[in-house]
PDB file of C-alpha atoms in Angstrom:
ATOM      1  CA  UNK A   1     -26.865-107.540  65.416  1.00 43.00           C
ATOM      2  CA  UNK A   2     -24.105-109.005  67.527  1.00 44.00           C
ATOM      3  CA  UNK A   3     -24.505-112.696  68.233  1.00 44.00           C
ATOM      4  CA  UNK A   4     -24.347-113.647  71.856  1.00 43.00           C
ATOM      5  CA  UNK A   5     -21.745-116.357  71.828  1.00 43.00           C
ATOM      6  CA  UNK A   6     -20.442-117.745  75.081  1.00 43.00           C
ATOM      7  CA  UNK A   7     -17.401-115.509  75.340  1.00 55.00           C
ATOM      8  CA  UNK A   8     -19.078-112.233  74.535  1.00 70.00           C
ATOM      9  CA  UNK A   9     -20.147-109.835  77.226  1.00 78.00           C
ATOM     10  CA  UNK A  10     -23.709-108.835  77.845  1.00 86.00           C
ATOM     11  CA  UNK A  11     -24.686-105.349  76.839  1.00 87.00           C
ATOM     12  CA  UNK A  12     -24.786-104.235  80.470  1.00 88.00           C
ATOM     13  CA  UNK A  13     -21.334-105.600  81.056  1.00 88.00           C
ATOM     14  CA  UNK A  14     -20.044-103.929  77.938  1.00 89.00           C
ATOM     15  CA  UNK A  15     -21.574-100.578  78.853  1.00 91.00           C
ATOM     16  CA  UNK A  16     -20.199-100.728  82.360  1.00 91.00           C
ATOM     17  CA  UNK A  17     -16.686-101.605  81.189  1.00 90.00           C
ATOM     18  CA  UNK A  18     -16.847 -98.998  78.468  1.00 92.00           C
ATOM     19  CA  UNK A  19     -17.720 -96.335  80.991  1.00 92.00           C
ATOM     20  CA  UNK A  20     -15.169 -97.438  83.542  1.00 92.00           C
ATOM     21  CA  UNK A  21     -12.239 -97.892  81.197  1.00 92.00           C
ATOM     22  CA  UNK A  22     -12.742 -95.498  78.322  1.00 94.00           C
ATOM     23  CA  UNK A  23     -14.697 -92.516  79.573  1.00 94.00           C
ATOM     24  CA  UNK A  24     -11.993 -91.436  82.044  1.00 94.00           C
ATOM     25  CA  UNK A  25      -9.844 -90.663  78.990  1.00 96.00           C
ATOM     26  CA  UNK A  26     -12.345 -88.040  77.855  1.00 97.00           C
ATOM     27  CA  UNK A  27     -10.355 -85.082  79.139  1.00 97.00           C
ATOM     28  CA  UNK A  28      -7.015 -85.837  77.467  1.00 97.00           C
ATOM     29  CA  UNK A  29      -8.818 -87.050  74.372  1.00 97.00           C
ATOM     30  CA  UNK A  30     -10.795 -83.828  74.011  1.00 98.00           C
ATOM     31  CA  UNK A  31      -7.631 -81.809  74.543  1.00 96.00           C
ATOM     32  CA  UNK A  32      -5.873 -83.794  71.850  1.00 97.00           C
ATOM     33  CA  UNK A  33      -8.800 -83.301  69.475  1.00 97.00           C
ATOM     34  CA  UNK A  34      -8.797 -79.606  70.173  1.00 96.00           C
ATOM     35  CA  UNK A  35      -5.078 -79.287  69.509  1.00 95.00           C
ATOM     36  CA  UNK A  36      -5.496 -81.129  66.224  1.00 94.00           C
ATOM     37  CA  UNK A  37      -8.545 -79.278  64.940  1.00 93.00           C
ATOM     38  CA  UNK A  38      -8.055 -75.959  66.754  1.00 92.00           C
ATOM     39  CA  UNK A  39     -11.821 -75.682  66.955  1.00 93.00           C
ATOM     40  CA  UNK A  40     -14.127 -76.584  69.834  1.00 94.00           C
ATOM     41  CA  UNK A  41     -17.027 -77.828  67.730  1.00 94.00           C
ATOM     42  CA  UNK A  42     -14.761 -79.914  65.554  1.00 94.00           C
ATOM     43  CA  UNK A  43     -13.089 -81.329  68.635  1.00 96.00           C
ATOM     44  CA  UNK A  44     -16.523 -82.227  69.987  1.00 96.00           C
ATOM     45  CA  UNK A  45     -17.473 -84.078  66.814  1.00 95.00           C
ATOM     46  CA  UNK A  46     -14.153 -85.826  66.600  1.00 95.00           C
ATOM     47  CA  UNK A  47     -14.319 -87.075  70.173  1.00 97.00           C
ATOM     48  CA  UNK A  48     -17.895 -88.303  69.745  1.00 96.00           C
ATOM     49  CA  UNK A  49     -16.955 -90.122  66.600  1.00 95.00           C
ATOM     50  CA  UNK A  50     -13.972 -91.676  68.359  1.00 96.00           C
ATOM     51  CA  UNK A  51     -16.096 -93.010  71.210  1.00 96.00           C
ATOM     52  CA  UNK A  52     -18.693 -94.375  68.824  1.00 95.00           C
ATOM     53  CA  UNK A  53     -15.999 -96.267  66.977  1.00 94.00           C
ATOM     54  CA  UNK A  54     -14.448 -97.413  70.222  1.00 95.00           C
ATOM     55  CA  UNK A  55     -17.815 -98.788  71.347  1.00 94.00           C
ATOM     56  CA  UNK A  56     -18.322-100.573  68.079  1.00 93.00           C
ATOM     57  CA  UNK A  57     -14.912-102.186  68.275  1.00 91.00           C
ATOM     58  CA  UNK A  58     -14.825-102.614  72.013  1.00 91.00           C
ATOM     59  CA  UNK A  59     -14.664-106.403  71.702  1.00 87.00           C
ATOM     60  CA  UNK A  60     -11.230-105.999  70.167  1.00 86.00           C
ATOM     61  CA  UNK A  61      -9.958-103.988  73.066  1.00 88.00           C
ATOM     62  CA  UNK A  62      -8.041-106.124  75.529  1.00 82.00           C
ATOM     63  CA  UNK A  63      -8.993-105.338  79.058  1.00 79.00           C
ATOM     64  CA  UNK A  64      -6.195-103.955  81.163  1.00 77.00           C
ATOM     65  CA  UNK A  65      -4.171-102.760  78.181  1.00 84.00           C
ATOM     66  CA  UNK A  66      -3.532 -99.117  77.432  1.00 92.00           C
ATOM     67  CA  UNK A  67      -6.987 -97.628  76.910  1.00 94.00           C
ATOM     68  CA  UNK A  68      -5.630 -94.148  76.487  1.00 95.00           C
ATOM     69  CA  UNK A  69      -3.240 -95.097  73.692  1.00 96.00           C
ATOM     70  CA  UNK A  70      -5.968 -97.132  72.012  1.00 96.00           C
ATOM     71  CA  UNK A  71      -8.400 -94.194  71.984  1.00 97.00           C
ATOM     72  CA  UNK A  72      -5.751 -91.738  70.863  1.00 97.00           C
ATOM     73  CA  UNK A  73      -4.972 -94.015  67.951  1.00 96.00           C
ATOM     74  CA  UNK A  74      -8.613 -94.202  66.928  1.00 96.00           C
ATOM     75  CA  UNK A  75      -8.962 -90.452  67.181  1.00 97.00           C
ATOM     76  CA  UNK A  76      -5.833 -89.777  65.192  1.00 96.00           C
ATOM     77  CA  UNK A  77      -7.023 -92.137  62.438  1.00 94.00           C
ATOM     78  CA  UNK A  78     -10.474 -90.567  62.362  1.00 94.00           C
ATOM     79  CA  UNK A  79      -8.875 -87.191  62.051  1.00 94.00           C
ATOM     80  CA  UNK A  80      -6.744 -88.272  59.106  1.00 90.00           C
ATOM     81  CA  UNK A  81      -9.223 -90.463  57.279  1.00 85.00           C
ATOM     82  CA  UNK A  82     -12.509 -88.725  57.577  1.00 72.00           C
ATOM     83  CA  UNK A  83     -12.367 -85.523  59.422  1.00 65.00           C
ATOM     84  CA  UNK A  84      -9.910 -83.701  57.273  1.00 65.00           C
ATOM     85  CA  UNK A  85     -11.868 -84.578  54.150  1.00 68.00           C
ATOM     86  CA  UNK A  86     -15.253 -83.933  55.704  1.00 63.00           C
ATOM     87  CA  UNK A  87     -14.514 -80.461  56.937  1.00 55.00           C
ATOM     88  CA  UNK A  88     -13.750 -79.096  53.550  1.00 53.00           C
ATOM     89  CA  UNK A  89     -14.460 -75.546  54.491  1.00 48.00           C
ATOM     90  CA  UNK A  90     -12.009 -73.594  52.382  1.00 46.00           C
ATOM     91  CA  UNK A  91     -12.357 -70.709  54.810  1.00 43.00           C
ATOM     92  CA  UNK A  92     -10.426 -72.677  57.431  1.00 44.00           C
ATOM     93  CA  UNK A  93      -7.254 -70.771  58.010  1.00 43.00           C
ATOM     94  CA  UNK A  94      -3.961 -72.474  57.516  1.00 45.00           C
ATOM     95  CA  UNK A  95      -2.394 -71.299  60.732  1.00 43.00           C
ATOM     96  CA  UNK A  96       1.192 -71.943  59.773  1.00 44.00           C
ATOM     97  CA  UNK A  97       0.860 -69.601  56.827  1.00 41.00           C
ATOM     98  CA  UNK A  98      -0.809 -66.836  58.754  1.00 40.00           C
ATOM     99  CA  UNK A  99       1.624 -67.089  61.625  1.00 40.00           C
ATOM    100  CA  UNK A 100       4.452 -66.895  59.125  1.00 38.00           C
ATOM    101  CA  UNK A 101       3.272 -63.505  58.007  1.00 39.00           C
ATOM    102  CA  UNK A 102       2.918 -62.133  61.491  1.00 38.00           C
ATOM    103  CA  UNK A 103       6.211 -63.515  62.669  1.00 40.00           C
ATOM    104  CA  UNK A 104       8.263 -61.844  60.007  1.00 39.00           C
ATOM    105  CA  UNK A 105       6.732 -58.440  60.475  1.00 38.00           C
ATOM    106  CA  UNK A 106       5.729 -58.082  64.019  1.00 39.00           C
ATOM    107  CA  UNK A 107       8.138 -59.800  66.325  1.00 41.00           C
ATOM    108  CA  UNK A 108      10.795 -57.242  66.809  1.00 41.00           C
ATOM    109  CA  UNK A 109      10.400 -53.571  67.490  1.00 42.00           C
ATOM    110  CA  UNK A 110       7.302 -52.056  69.054  1.00 42.00           C
ATOM    111  CA  UNK A 111       5.445 -55.279  69.759  1.00 43.00           C
ATOM    112  CA  UNK A 112       7.956 -56.256  72.444  1.00 44.00           C
ATOM    113  CA  UNK A 113       7.142 -53.142  74.393  1.00 46.00           C
ATOM    114  CA  UNK A 114       3.433 -53.709  73.983  1.00 47.00           C
ATOM    115  CA  UNK A 115       3.601 -57.215  75.438  1.00 47.00           C
ATOM    116  CA  UNK A 116       5.605 -56.164  78.465  1.00 49.00           C
ATOM    117  CA  UNK A 117       3.082 -53.514  79.454  1.00 48.00           C
ATOM    118  CA  UNK A 118       0.325 -56.109  79.248  1.00 49.00           C
ATOM    119  CA  UNK A 119       2.017 -58.010  82.035  1.00 49.00           C
ATOM    120  CA  UNK A 120       0.401 -55.739  84.573  1.00 50.00           C
ATOM    121  CA  UNK A 121      -3.082 -56.794  83.676  1.00 48.00           C
ATOM    122  CA  UNK A 122      -2.547 -60.400  82.741  1.00 61.00           C
ATOM    123  CA  UNK A 123      -0.590 -62.781  84.857  1.00 76.00           C
ATOM    124  CA  UNK A 124       2.790 -63.749  83.466  1.00 76.00           C
ATOM    125  CA  UNK A 125       1.819 -67.398  83.638  1.00 75.00           C
ATOM    126  CA  UNK A 126      -1.146 -66.822  81.365  1.00 79.00           C
ATOM    127  CA  UNK A 127       0.986 -64.880  78.999  1.00 81.00           C
ATOM    128  CA  UNK A 128       3.555 -67.620  78.680  1.00 83.00           C
ATOM    129  CA  UNK A 129       0.794 -70.188  78.264  1.00 86.00           C
ATOM    130  CA  UNK A 130      -0.786 -68.186  75.468  1.00 88.00           C
ATOM    131  CA  UNK A 131       2.517 -67.778  73.734  1.00 90.00           C
ATOM    132  CA  UNK A 132       3.326 -71.472  73.946  1.00 92.00           C
ATOM    133  CA  UNK A 133      -0.139 -72.242  72.595  1.00 93.00           C
ATOM    134  CA  UNK A 134       0.148 -69.934  69.632  1.00 91.00           C
ATOM    135  CA  UNK A 135       3.655 -71.163  68.807  1.00 94.00           C
ATOM    136  CA  UNK A 136       2.414 -74.719  68.988  1.00 95.00           C
ATOM    137  CA  UNK A 137      -0.686 -74.013  66.920  1.00 94.00           C
ATOM    138  CA  UNK A 138       1.493 -72.487  64.245  1.00 94.00           C
ATOM    139  CA  UNK A 139       3.328 -75.784  63.728  1.00 95.00           C
ATOM    140  CA  UNK A 140       2.261 -78.210  60.987  1.00 94.00           C
ATOM    141  CA  UNK A 141      -0.183 -80.739  62.401  1.00 94.00           C
ATOM    142  CA  UNK A 142       2.286 -83.646  62.346  1.00 95.00           C
ATOM    143  CA  UNK A 143       4.761 -81.684  64.440  1.00 96.00           C
ATOM    144  CA  UNK A 144       2.049 -80.457  66.783  1.00 96.00           C
ATOM    145  CA  UNK A 145       0.869 -84.001  67.273  1.00 97.00           C
ATOM    146  CA  UNK A 146       4.172 -85.478  68.442  1.00 97.00           C
ATOM    147  CA  UNK A 147       4.746 -82.638  70.874  1.00 97.00           C
ATOM    148  CA  UNK A 148       1.291 -82.998  72.392  1.00 96.00           C
ATOM    149  CA  UNK A 149       1.618 -86.750  72.698  1.00 97.00           C
ATOM    150  CA  UNK A 150       5.075 -86.589  74.216  1.00 97.00           C
ATOM    151  CA  UNK A 151       5.135 -83.479  76.354  1.00 96.00           C
ATOM    152  CA  UNK A 152       1.535 -82.957  77.305  1.00 94.00           C
ATOM    153  CA  UNK A 153       0.268 -86.520  77.545  1.00 95.00           C
ATOM    154  CA  UNK A 154       3.517 -88.212  78.470  1.00 95.00           C
ATOM    155  CA  UNK A 155       3.339 -91.089  76.018  1.00 97.00           C
ATOM    156  CA  UNK A 156       6.515 -93.087  75.472  1.00 97.00           C
ATOM    157  CA  UNK A 157       8.143 -93.231  72.034  1.00 98.00           C
ATOM    158  CA  UNK A 158       6.874 -96.761  71.670  1.00 97.00           C
ATOM    159  CA  UNK A 159       3.298 -95.771  72.451  1.00 97.00           C
ATOM    160  CA  UNK A 160       3.576 -92.852  70.058  1.00 97.00           C
ATOM    161  CA  UNK A 161       4.784 -95.171  67.311  1.00 97.00           C
ATOM    162  CA  UNK A 162       1.690 -97.302  67.843  1.00 95.00           C
ATOM    163  CA  UNK A 163      -0.701 -94.381  67.979  1.00 96.00           C
ATOM    164  CA  UNK A 164       0.708 -92.804  64.843  1.00 96.00           C
ATOM    165  CA  UNK A 165       1.479 -96.022  62.993  1.00 95.00           C
ATOM    166  CA  UNK A 166       5.050 -95.026  62.252  1.00 96.00           C
ATOM    167  CA  UNK A 167       8.413 -96.578  63.176  1.00 97.00           C
ATOM    168  CA  UNK A 168      10.091 -95.443  66.376  1.00 96.00           C
ATOM    169  CA  UNK A 169      12.915 -93.896  64.350  1.00 95.00           C
ATOM    170  CA  UNK A 170      10.375 -91.653  62.655  1.00 96.00           C
ATOM    171  CA  UNK A 171       8.928 -90.685  66.032  1.00 97.00           C
ATOM    172  CA  UNK A 172      12.395 -89.615  67.135  1.00 96.00           C
ATOM    173  CA  UNK A 173      13.224 -87.599  64.059  1.00 95.00           C
ATOM    174  CA  UNK A 174       9.793 -85.995  63.845  1.00 97.00           C
ATOM    175  CA  UNK A 175       9.935 -84.992  67.482  1.00 97.00           C
ATOM    176  CA  UNK A 176      13.391 -83.563  66.964  1.00 95.00           C
ATOM    177  CA  UNK A 177      12.306 -81.449  64.001  1.00 96.00           C
ATOM    178  CA  UNK A 178       9.119 -80.404  65.758  1.00 97.00           C
ATOM    179  CA  UNK A 179      11.035 -79.166  68.775  1.00 96.00           C
ATOM    180  CA  UNK A 180      13.502 -77.263  66.632  1.00 95.00           C
ATOM    181  CA  UNK A 181      10.654 -75.541  64.935  1.00 96.00           C
ATOM    182  CA  UNK A 182       8.884 -74.755  68.210  1.00 96.00           C
ATOM    183  CA  UNK A 183      12.138 -73.514  69.700  1.00 93.00           C
ATOM    184  CA  UNK A 184      12.607 -71.108  66.825  1.00 92.00           C
ATOM    185  CA  UNK A 185       9.167 -69.620  67.312  1.00 91.00           C
ATOM    186  CA  UNK A 186       9.538 -69.310  71.062  1.00 89.00           C
ATOM    187  CA  UNK A 187      13.015 -67.843  70.870  1.00 85.00           C
ATOM    188  CA  UNK A 188      11.675 -64.964  68.832  1.00 82.00           C
ATOM    189  CA  UNK A 189       9.171 -64.370  71.575  1.00 77.00           C
ATOM    190  CA  UNK A 190      11.743 -64.731  74.336  1.00 74.00           C
ATOM    191  CA  UNK A 191      13.890 -62.105  72.661  1.00 77.00           C
ATOM    192  CA  UNK A 192      10.962 -59.738  72.412  1.00 77.00           C
ATOM    193  CA  UNK A 193      10.444 -60.215  76.160  1.00 70.00           C
ATOM    194  CA  UNK A 194      14.048 -59.452  76.935  1.00 69.00           C
ATOM    195  CA  UNK A 195      15.431 -62.959  77.476  1.00 64.00           C
ATOM    196  CA  UNK A 196      18.649 -63.766  75.716  1.00 58.00           C
ATOM    197  CA  UNK A 197      18.476 -67.481  76.190  1.00 48.00           C
ATOM    198  CA  UNK A 198      21.351 -67.303  78.619  1.00 44.00           C
TER     199      UNK A 198
ATOM    200  CA  UNK B   1      27.005 -91.640  43.460  1.00 44.00           C
ATOM    201  CA  UNK B   2      23.712 -91.754  45.229  1.00 43.00           C
ATOM    202  CA  UNK B   3      24.258 -95.178  46.697  1.00 45.00           C
ATOM    203  CA  UNK B   4      27.588 -94.068  48.073  1.00 47.00           C
ATOM    204  CA  UNK B   5      25.899 -91.173  49.763  1.00 45.00           C
ATOM    205  CA  UNK B   6      23.203 -93.349  51.273  1.00 40.00           C
ATOM    206  CA  UNK B   7      25.817 -95.752  52.495  1.00 41.00           C
ATOM    207  CA  UNK B   8      27.707 -93.018  54.231  1.00 42.00           C
ATOM    208  CA  UNK B   9      24.542 -91.608  55.724  1.00 40.00           C
ATOM    209  CA  UNK B  10      23.392 -94.934  57.073  1.00 41.00           C
ATOM    210  CA  UNK B  11      26.767 -95.626  58.541  1.00 41.00           C
ATOM    211  CA  UNK B  12      26.554 -92.370  60.374  1.00 47.00           C
ATOM    212  CA  UNK B  13      23.167 -93.069  61.814  1.00 49.00           C
ATOM    213  CA  UNK B  14      24.513 -96.263  63.345  1.00 47.00           C
ATOM    214  CA  UNK B  15      26.259 -94.704  66.289  1.00 54.00           C
ATOM    215  CA  UNK B  16      29.123 -93.368  64.278  1.00 63.00           C
ATOM    216  CA  UNK B  17      29.583 -89.706  65.068  1.00 76.00           C
ATOM    217  CA  UNK B  18      32.374 -87.362  64.167  1.00 77.00           C
ATOM    218  CA  UNK B  19      32.443 -85.830  67.609  1.00 90.00           C
ATOM    219  CA  UNK B  20      31.036 -86.573  71.024  1.00 91.00           C
ATOM    220  CA  UNK B  21      29.006 -83.370  70.865  1.00 94.00           C
ATOM    221  CA  UNK B  22      27.352 -84.610  67.708  1.00 94.00           C
ATOM    222  CA  UNK B  23      26.283 -87.721  69.526  1.00 94.00           C
ATOM    223  CA  UNK B  24      24.882 -85.667  72.385  1.00 95.00           C
ATOM    224  CA  UNK B  25      22.859 -83.590  69.921  1.00 93.00           C
ATOM    225  CA  UNK B  26      21.467 -86.804  68.524  1.00 92.00           C
ATOM    226  CA  UNK B  27      20.334 -88.208  71.873  1.00 95.00           C
ATOM    227  CA  UNK B  28      19.188 -84.927  73.413  1.00 95.00           C
ATOM    228  CA  UNK B  29      15.491 -85.669  72.993  1.00 97.00           C
ATOM    229  CA  UNK B  30      15.809 -89.188  74.347  1.00 97.00           C
ATOM    230  CA  UNK B  31      17.597 -87.750  77.368  1.00 97.00           C
ATOM    231  CA  UNK B  32      14.929 -85.196  78.243  1.00 97.00           C
ATOM    232  CA  UNK B  33      12.134 -87.665  77.517  1.00 97.00           C
ATOM    233  CA  UNK B  34      13.615 -90.331  79.735  1.00 97.00           C
ATOM    234  CA  UNK B  35      14.055 -92.605  76.747  1.00 97.00           C
ATOM    235  CA  UNK B  36      17.844 -92.799  76.708  1.00 96.00           C
ATOM    236  CA  UNK B  37      19.495 -96.130  77.394  1.00 96.00           C
ATOM    237  CA  UNK B  38      21.698 -96.381  80.458  1.00 97.00           C
ATOM    238  CA  UNK B  39      24.750 -96.384  78.176  1.00 96.00           C
ATOM    239  CA  UNK B  40      23.602 -93.163  76.563  1.00 96.00           C
ATOM    240  CA  UNK B  41      22.860 -91.599  79.920  1.00 97.00           C
ATOM    241  CA  UNK B  42      26.266 -92.572  81.220  1.00 97.00           C
ATOM    242  CA  UNK B  43      27.983 -91.277  78.114  1.00 97.00           C
ATOM    243  CA  UNK B  44      26.176 -87.976  78.482  1.00 97.00           C
ATOM    244  CA  UNK B  45      27.002 -87.613  82.174  1.00 96.00           C
ATOM    245  CA  UNK B  46      30.674 -88.132  81.458  1.00 96.00           C
ATOM    246  CA  UNK B  47      30.679 -85.845  78.483  1.00 96.00           C
ATOM    247  CA  UNK B  48      29.164 -82.847  80.255  1.00 95.00           C
ATOM    248  CA  UNK B  49      31.805 -82.943  82.938  1.00 95.00           C
ATOM    249  CA  UNK B  50      34.010 -81.250  80.409  1.00 95.00           C
ATOM    250  CA  UNK B  51      31.571 -79.730  77.920  1.00 95.00           C
ATOM    251  CA  UNK B  52      29.571 -76.691  78.944  1.00 95.00           C
ATOM    252  CA  UNK B  53      27.833 -76.086  75.565  1.00 95.00           C
ATOM    253  CA  UNK B  54      26.302 -79.576  75.640  1.00 96.00           C
ATOM    254  CA  UNK B  55      25.190 -79.093  79.224  1.00 96.00           C
ATOM    255  CA  UNK B  56      23.530 -75.858  78.181  1.00 95.00           C
ATOM    256  CA  UNK B  57      21.793 -77.301  75.185  1.00 93.00           C
ATOM    257  CA  UNK B  58      20.475 -80.089  77.389  1.00 96.00           C
ATOM    258  CA  UNK B  59      19.100 -77.511  79.812  1.00 94.00           C
ATOM    259  CA  UNK B  60      17.477 -75.611  76.981  1.00 92.00           C
ATOM    260  CA  UNK B  61      15.841 -78.749  75.688  1.00 94.00           C
ATOM    261  CA  UNK B  62      14.499 -79.490  79.152  1.00 94.00           C
ATOM    262  CA  UNK B  63      13.204 -75.950  79.444  1.00 92.00           C
ATOM    263  CA  UNK B  64      11.369 -76.287  76.161  1.00 93.00           C
ATOM    264  CA  UNK B  65       9.694 -79.481  77.284  1.00 95.00           C
ATOM    265  CA  UNK B  66       8.707 -77.877  80.572  1.00 93.00           C
ATOM    266  CA  UNK B  67       7.241 -74.906  78.774  1.00 91.00           C
ATOM    267  CA  UNK B  68       4.827 -77.181  76.972  1.00 93.00           C
ATOM    268  CA  UNK B  69       3.921 -79.459  79.860  1.00 91.00           C
ATOM    269  CA  UNK B  70       3.927 -76.737  82.474  1.00 90.00           C
ATOM    270  CA  UNK B  71       2.365 -73.790  80.704  1.00 88.00           C
ATOM    271  CA  UNK B  72       0.101 -74.977  77.946  1.00 90.00           C
ATOM    272  CA  UNK B  73      -3.403 -74.552  79.243  1.00 88.00           C
ATOM    273  CA  UNK B  74      -5.721 -77.508  79.012  1.00 90.00           C
ATOM    274  CA  UNK B  75      -9.054 -76.819  77.405  1.00 92.00           C
ATOM    275  CA  UNK B  76     -12.113 -77.614  79.464  1.00 94.00           C
ATOM    276  CA  UNK B  77     -14.296 -80.440  78.242  1.00 95.00           C
ATOM    277  CA  UNK B  78     -17.869 -79.255  77.588  1.00 95.00           C
ATOM    278  CA  UNK B  79     -20.102 -80.530  80.378  1.00 92.00           C
ATOM    279  CA  UNK B  80     -22.559 -82.057  77.969  1.00 94.00           C
ATOM    280  CA  UNK B  81     -20.046 -84.102  76.028  1.00 96.00           C
ATOM    281  CA  UNK B  82     -19.942 -87.229  78.192  1.00 94.00           C
ATOM    282  CA  UNK B  83     -23.704 -87.423  78.270  1.00 94.00           C
ATOM    283  CA  UNK B  84     -24.138 -86.879  74.570  1.00 94.00           C
ATOM    284  CA  UNK B  85     -21.597 -89.618  73.866  1.00 95.00           C
ATOM    285  CA  UNK B  86     -23.555 -92.051  75.998  1.00 93.00           C
ATOM    286  CA  UNK B  87     -26.835 -91.025  74.412  1.00 93.00           C
ATOM    287  CA  UNK B  88     -25.461 -91.377  70.917  1.00 92.00           C
ATOM    288  CA  UNK B  89     -24.126 -94.807  71.665  1.00 90.00           C
ATOM    289  CA  UNK B  90     -27.467 -96.010  72.951  1.00 88.00           C
ATOM    290  CA  UNK B  91     -29.182 -94.564  69.886  1.00 88.00           C
ATOM    291  CA  UNK B  92     -26.921 -96.263  67.410  1.00 81.00           C
ATOM    292  CA  UNK B  93     -26.742 -99.669  69.068  1.00 69.00           C
TER     293      UNK B  93
END
């Protein structure tokens, strides 16, 4: 379909550049997809769709610019525009609601003791990782997103604004609210583990 | 009434804080994310010389960030994914 005008690359060139510049982002991109969808198969589909789109629009990508941010933006848009609508499975659990129930009932009291005894079998590192993951997963997707982009992937506020298509001021305030919310969830856990936050 | 409120709110968001601590709370994220301006950084450094609570809340914010970047496990990309992306692309082109 594409006309071969003077400036355009040959298919071989395009494929080679695509592989060299975009495929190395696969790992962070898949992780981002997984944190958005909380499902491995969905993450798989979302990443594939993102790369297909990226290939289709590769001519618009300026070589040497931020490939990672570009792909993250495509993925985020795919997630919002199509993916959420497409996966209309009503059975999908709204994690924030479920977590809410557990948090109110189960945080204090016996559960604290139960988790400390588990430390013998599981490494403490794993335990903390799991707890951070479940606190993060319990956040609304917009909050989860800014934390992943900022803390896990190390994007700057400016890059985040571009990826999410929102003003930098909104990035700041969303990140602030997201962290407050995450802090609240983790503090409950810290208390159950015997930390006082001192 | 409402416009008066908005006015006051906007004024506040333009670097007009009741206390220094309030300003620190506002720039806490920028500080831990390395996004604070040099003025902000300098202001913070001076302020914590005499304010322990702000120093502590800064440390807590840093701890929170480190919990996410240091402890959240990365999921492993399925081995077949890269290949199936390439195959799909060739099929659709």
